[in-house]
mmCIF file of C-alpha atoms in Angstrom:
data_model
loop_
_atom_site.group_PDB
_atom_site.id
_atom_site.type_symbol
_atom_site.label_atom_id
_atom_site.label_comp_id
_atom_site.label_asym_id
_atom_site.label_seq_id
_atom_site.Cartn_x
_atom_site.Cartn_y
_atom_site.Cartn_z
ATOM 1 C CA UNK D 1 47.545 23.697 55.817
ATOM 2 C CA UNK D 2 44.177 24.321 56.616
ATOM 3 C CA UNK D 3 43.612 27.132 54.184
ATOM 4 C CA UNK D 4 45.189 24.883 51.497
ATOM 5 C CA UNK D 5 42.275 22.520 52.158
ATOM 6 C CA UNK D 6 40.080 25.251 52.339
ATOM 7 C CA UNK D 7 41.117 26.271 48.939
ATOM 8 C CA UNK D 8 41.315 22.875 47.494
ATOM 9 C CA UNK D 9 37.991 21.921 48.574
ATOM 10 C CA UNK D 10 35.995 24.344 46.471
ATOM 11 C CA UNK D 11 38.500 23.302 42.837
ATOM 12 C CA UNK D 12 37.635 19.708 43.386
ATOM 13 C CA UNK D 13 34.054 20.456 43.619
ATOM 14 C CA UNK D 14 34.272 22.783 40.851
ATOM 15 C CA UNK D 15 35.668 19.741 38.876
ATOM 16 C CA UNK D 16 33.298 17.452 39.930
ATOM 17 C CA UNK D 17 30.454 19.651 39.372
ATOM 18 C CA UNK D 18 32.233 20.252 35.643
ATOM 19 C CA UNK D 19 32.448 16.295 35.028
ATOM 20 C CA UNK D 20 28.948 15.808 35.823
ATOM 21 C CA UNK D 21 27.728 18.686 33.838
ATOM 22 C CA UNK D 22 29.892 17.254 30.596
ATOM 23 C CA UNK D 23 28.993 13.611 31.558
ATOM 24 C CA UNK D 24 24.682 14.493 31.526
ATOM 25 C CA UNK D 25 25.779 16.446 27.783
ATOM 26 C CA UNK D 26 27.308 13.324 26.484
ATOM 27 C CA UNK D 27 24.679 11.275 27.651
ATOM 28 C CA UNK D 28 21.875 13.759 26.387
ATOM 29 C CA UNK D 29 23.615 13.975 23.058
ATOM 30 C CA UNK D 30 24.301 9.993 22.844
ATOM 31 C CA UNK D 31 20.467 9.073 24.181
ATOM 32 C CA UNK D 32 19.210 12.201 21.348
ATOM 33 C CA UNK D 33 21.557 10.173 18.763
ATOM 34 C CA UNK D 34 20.344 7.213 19.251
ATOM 35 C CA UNK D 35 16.627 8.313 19.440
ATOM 36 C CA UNK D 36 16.857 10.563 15.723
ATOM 37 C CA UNK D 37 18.751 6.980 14.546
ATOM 38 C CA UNK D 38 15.716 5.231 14.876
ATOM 39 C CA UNK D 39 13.349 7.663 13.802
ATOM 40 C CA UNK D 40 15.269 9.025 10.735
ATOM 41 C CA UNK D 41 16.498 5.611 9.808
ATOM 42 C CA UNK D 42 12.807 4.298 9.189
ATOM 43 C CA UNK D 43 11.709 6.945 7.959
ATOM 44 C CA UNK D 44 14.562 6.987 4.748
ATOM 45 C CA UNK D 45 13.560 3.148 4.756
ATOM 46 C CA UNK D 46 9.725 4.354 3.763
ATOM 47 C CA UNK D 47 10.843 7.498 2.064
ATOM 48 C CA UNK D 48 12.484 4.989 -0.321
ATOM 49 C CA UNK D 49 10.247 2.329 -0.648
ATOM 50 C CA UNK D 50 8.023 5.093 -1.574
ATOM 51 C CA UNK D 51 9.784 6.310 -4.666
ATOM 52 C CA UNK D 52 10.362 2.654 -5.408
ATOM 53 C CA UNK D 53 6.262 2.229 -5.477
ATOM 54 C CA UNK D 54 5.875 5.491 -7.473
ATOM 55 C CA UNK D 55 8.968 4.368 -10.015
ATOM 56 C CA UNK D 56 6.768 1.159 -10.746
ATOM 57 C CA UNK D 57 8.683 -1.674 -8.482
ATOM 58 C CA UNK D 58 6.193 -3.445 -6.842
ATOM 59 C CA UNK D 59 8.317 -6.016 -5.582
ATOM 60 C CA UNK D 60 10.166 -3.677 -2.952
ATOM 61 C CA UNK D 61 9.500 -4.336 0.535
ATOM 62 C CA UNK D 62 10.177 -2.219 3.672
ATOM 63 C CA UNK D 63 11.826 -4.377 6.807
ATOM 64 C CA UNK D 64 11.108 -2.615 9.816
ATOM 65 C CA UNK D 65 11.064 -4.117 13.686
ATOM 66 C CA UNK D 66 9.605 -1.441 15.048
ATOM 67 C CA UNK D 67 6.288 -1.661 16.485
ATOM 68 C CA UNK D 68 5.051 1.818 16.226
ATOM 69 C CA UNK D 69 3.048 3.870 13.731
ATOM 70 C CA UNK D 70 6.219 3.587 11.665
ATOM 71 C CA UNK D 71 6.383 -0.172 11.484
ATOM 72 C CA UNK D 72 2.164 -0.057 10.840
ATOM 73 C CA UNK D 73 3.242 2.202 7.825
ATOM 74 C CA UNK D 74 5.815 -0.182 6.733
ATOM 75 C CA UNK D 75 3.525 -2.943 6.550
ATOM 76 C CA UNK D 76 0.600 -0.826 5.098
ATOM 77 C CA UNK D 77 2.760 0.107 2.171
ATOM 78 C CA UNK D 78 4.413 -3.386 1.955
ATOM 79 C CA UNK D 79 0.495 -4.469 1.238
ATOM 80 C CA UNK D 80 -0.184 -1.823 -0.665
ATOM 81 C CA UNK D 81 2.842 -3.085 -3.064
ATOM 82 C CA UNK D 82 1.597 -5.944 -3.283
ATOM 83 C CA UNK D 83 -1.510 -5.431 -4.325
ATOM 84 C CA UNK D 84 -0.579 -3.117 -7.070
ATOM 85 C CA UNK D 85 2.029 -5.998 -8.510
ATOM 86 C CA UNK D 86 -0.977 -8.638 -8.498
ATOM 87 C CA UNK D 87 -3.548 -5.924 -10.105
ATOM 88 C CA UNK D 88 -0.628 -4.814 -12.609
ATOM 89 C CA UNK D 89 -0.138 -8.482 -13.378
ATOM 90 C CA UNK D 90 -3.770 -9.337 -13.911
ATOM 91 C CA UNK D 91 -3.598 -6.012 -15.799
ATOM 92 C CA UNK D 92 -1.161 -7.084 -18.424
ATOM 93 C CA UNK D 93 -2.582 -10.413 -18.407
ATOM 94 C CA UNK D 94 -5.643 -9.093 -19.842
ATOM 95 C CA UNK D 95 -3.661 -7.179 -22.174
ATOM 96 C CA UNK D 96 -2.480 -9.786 -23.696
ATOM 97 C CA UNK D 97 -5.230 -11.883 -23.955
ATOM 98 C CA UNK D 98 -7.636 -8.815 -25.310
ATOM 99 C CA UNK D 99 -3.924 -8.221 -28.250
ATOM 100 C CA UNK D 100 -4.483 -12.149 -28.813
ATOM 101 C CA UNK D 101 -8.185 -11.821 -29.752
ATOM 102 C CA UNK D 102 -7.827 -8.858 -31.579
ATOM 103 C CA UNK D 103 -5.299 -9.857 -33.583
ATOM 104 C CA UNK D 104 -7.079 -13.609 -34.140
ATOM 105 C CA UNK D 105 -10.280 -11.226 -35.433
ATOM 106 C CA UNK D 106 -10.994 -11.194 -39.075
ATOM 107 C CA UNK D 107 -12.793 -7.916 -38.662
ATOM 108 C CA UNK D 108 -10.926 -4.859 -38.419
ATOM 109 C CA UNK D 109 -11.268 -3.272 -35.045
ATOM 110 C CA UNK D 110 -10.772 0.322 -34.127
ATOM 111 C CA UNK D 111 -11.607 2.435 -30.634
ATOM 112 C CA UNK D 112 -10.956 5.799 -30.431
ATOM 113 C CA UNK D 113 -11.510 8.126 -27.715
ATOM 114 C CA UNK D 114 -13.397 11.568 -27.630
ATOM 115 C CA UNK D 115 -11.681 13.698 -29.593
ATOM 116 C CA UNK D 116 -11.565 10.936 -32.384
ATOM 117 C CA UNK D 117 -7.543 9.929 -31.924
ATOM 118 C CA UNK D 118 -7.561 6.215 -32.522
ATOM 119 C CA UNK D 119 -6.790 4.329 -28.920
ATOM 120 C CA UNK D 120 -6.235 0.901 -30.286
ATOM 121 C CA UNK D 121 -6.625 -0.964 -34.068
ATOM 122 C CA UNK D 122 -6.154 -4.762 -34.743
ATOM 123 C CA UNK D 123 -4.434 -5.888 -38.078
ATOM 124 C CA UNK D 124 -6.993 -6.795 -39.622
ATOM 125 C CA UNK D 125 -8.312 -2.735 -39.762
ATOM 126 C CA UNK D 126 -4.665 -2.133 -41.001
ATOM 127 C CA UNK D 127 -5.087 -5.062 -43.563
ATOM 128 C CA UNK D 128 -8.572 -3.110 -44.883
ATOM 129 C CA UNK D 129 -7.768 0.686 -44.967
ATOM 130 C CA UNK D 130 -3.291 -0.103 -45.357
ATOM 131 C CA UNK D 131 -1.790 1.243 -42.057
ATOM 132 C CA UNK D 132 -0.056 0.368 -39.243
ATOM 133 C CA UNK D 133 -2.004 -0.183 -36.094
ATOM 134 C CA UNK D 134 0.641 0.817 -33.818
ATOM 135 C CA UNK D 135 1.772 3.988 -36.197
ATOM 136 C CA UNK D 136 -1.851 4.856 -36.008
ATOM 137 C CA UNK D 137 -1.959 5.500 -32.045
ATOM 138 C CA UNK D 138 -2.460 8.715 -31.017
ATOM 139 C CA UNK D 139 -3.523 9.866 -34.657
ATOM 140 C CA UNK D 140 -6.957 11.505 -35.609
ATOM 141 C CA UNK D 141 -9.144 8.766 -37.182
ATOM 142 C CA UNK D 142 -9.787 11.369 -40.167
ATOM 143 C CA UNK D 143 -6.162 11.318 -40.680
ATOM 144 C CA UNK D 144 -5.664 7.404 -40.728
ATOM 145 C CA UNK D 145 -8.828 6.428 -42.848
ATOM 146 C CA UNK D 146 -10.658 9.500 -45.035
ATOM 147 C CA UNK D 147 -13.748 8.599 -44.868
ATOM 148 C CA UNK D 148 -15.953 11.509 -44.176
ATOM 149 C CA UNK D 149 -19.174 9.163 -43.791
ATOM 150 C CA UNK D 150 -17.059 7.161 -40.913
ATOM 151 C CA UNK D 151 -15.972 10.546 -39.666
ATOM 152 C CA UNK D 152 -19.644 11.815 -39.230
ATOM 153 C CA UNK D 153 -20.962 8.706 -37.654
ATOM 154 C CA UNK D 154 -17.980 8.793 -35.281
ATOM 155 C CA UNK D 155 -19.237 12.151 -34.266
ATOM 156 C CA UNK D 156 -23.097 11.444 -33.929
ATOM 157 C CA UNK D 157 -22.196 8.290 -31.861
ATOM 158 C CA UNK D 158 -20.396 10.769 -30.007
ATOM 159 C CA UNK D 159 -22.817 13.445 -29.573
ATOM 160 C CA UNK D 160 -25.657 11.297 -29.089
ATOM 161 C CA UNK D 161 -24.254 7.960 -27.450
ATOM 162 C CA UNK D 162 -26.418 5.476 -29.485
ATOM 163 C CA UNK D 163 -24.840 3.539 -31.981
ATOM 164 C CA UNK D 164 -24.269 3.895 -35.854
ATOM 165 C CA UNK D 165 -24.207 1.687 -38.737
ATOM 166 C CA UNK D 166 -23.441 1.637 -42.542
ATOM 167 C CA UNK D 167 -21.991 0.740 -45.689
ATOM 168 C CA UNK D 168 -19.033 2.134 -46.985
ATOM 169 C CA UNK D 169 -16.921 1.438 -50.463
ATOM 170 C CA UNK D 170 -13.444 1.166 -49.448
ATOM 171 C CA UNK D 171 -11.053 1.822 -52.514
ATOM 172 C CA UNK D 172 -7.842 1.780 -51.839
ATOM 173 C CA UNK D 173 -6.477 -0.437 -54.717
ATOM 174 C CA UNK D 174 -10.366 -2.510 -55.148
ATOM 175 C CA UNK D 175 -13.374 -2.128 -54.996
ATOM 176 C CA UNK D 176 -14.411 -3.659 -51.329
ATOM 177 C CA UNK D 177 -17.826 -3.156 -49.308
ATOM 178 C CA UNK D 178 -17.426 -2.800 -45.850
ATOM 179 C CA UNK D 179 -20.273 -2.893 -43.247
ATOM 180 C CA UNK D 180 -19.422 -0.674 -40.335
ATOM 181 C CA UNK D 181 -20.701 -0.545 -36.727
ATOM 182 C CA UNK D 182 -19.824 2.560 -34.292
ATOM 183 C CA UNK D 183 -20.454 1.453 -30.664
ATOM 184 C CA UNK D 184 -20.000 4.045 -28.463
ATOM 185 C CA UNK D 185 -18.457 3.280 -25.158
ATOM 186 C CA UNK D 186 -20.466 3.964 -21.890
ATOM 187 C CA UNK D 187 -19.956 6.688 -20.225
ATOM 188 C CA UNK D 188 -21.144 10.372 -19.552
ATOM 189 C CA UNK D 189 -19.902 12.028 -21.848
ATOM 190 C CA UNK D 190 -19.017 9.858 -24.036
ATOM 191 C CA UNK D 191 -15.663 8.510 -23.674
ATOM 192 C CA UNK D 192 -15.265 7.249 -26.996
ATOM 193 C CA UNK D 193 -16.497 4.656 -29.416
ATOM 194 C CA UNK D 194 -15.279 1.178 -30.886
ATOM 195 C CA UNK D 195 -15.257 0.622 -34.505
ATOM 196 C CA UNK D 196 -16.061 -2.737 -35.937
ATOM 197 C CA UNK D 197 -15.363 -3.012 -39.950
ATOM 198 C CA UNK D 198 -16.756 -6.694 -41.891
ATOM 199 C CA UNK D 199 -15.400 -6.960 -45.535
ATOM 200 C CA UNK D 200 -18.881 -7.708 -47.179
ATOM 201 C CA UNK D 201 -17.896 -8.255 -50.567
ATOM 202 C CA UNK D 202 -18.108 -11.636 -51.330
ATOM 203 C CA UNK D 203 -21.544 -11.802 -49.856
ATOM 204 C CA UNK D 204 -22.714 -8.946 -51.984
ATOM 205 C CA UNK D 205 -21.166 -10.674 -55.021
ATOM 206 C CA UNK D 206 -22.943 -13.543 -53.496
ATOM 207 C CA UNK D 207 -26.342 -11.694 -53.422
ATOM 208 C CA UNK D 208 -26.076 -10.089 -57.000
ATOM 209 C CA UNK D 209 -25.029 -13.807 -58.719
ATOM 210 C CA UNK D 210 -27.925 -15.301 -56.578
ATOM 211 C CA UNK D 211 -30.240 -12.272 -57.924
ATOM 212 C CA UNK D 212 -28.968 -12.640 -61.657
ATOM 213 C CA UNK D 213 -29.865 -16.534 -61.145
ATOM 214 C CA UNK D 214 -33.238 -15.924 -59.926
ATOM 215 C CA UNK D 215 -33.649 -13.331 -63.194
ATOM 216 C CA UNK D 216 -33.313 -16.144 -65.467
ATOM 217 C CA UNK D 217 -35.476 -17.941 -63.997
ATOM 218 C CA UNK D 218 -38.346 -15.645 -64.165
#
């Protein structure tokens, strides 16, 4: 009997050395899940917010309760949100308002960046030389209006940054003068120059009947 108990001492420690060993694993793995769960969880949350930010959505927010670096990140980039969505607001607000004016403008407007490709035009430019102001984005100004006197101001303006001014004949189905002005933008270089077009031909029909007048006269 007492070797039995000799024997049977040793097993049950065995076992209960065994149960311990498997119980600390279970609790090291459980204690290591539960740590990566809140470290991997917030950092999806972010990773996701982040390609939300970078897709344009500005009205994604990150919830987060934790009060480490990660939840400082979470509300950096919450702020960061939205201040983008109130600058792209203001942005488009602008937008607008600068489209309303422009269109509203009896003179044709034009800017076009360095290499001459026409940025913006109001209708009343597309009224004057018959094109499409948003057809004509992106084109070469040479392209849209061939005018090689326009085309060499463009490029002194340009070269030089001071601005140009002139008379041109438009033709395209009458006889029209237009005054032009070539601002150039600032900038160094240059990045590009805004084109203001006046129809001046009833003053100058104006001018010639007031000169004829003043011939009888004499």
């Amino acid at each position: 009997v007492a070797l039995q108990e000799e024997v049977a001492e040793p097993t049950v420690m065995r076992r209960w050395v065994w149960s311990l060993i498997f119980g600390e694993t279970a609790f090291v793995f459980a204690l290591s899940y539960v740590l990566i769960r809140r470290i991997v969880r917030p950092i999806g949350a972010l990773n996701r917010a982040a390609a939300k930010l970078a897709a344009g959505d500005y009205e994604h927010r990150v919830y987060m309760l934790n009060r480490d670096e990660l939840g400082t990140l979470a509300g950096t980039l919450n702020r960061v949100s939205e201040s983008l969505g109130q600058r792209m607001t203001q942005l488009s607000q602008t937008a607008a308002r600068q489209s309303t004016v422009l269109g509203g403008m009896i003179e044709g407007v034009i800017a076009v960046d360095a290499r001459e490709r026409i940025v913006l035009a109001n209708a009343a430019a597309g009224r004057m030389y018959g094109f499409r102001p948003v057809e004509a984005e992106g084109r070469p100004l040479l392209e849209v209006i061939r005018n090689h006197a326009l085309h060499a101001a463009v490029a002194t303006s340009l070269e030089t940054g001071e601005p140009q001014r002139f008379e041109s004949l438009r033709l395209p189905t009458k006889k029209c003068d237009v005054d032009i002005h070539v601002q150039p933008l600032p900038g160094e270089p240059c990045p590009g120059v805004v084109l203001v077009f006046h129809d001046t031909t009833e003053l100058r029909r104006l001018e010639a009947r007031l000169a004829q007048v003043r011939e009888r006269h004499v």
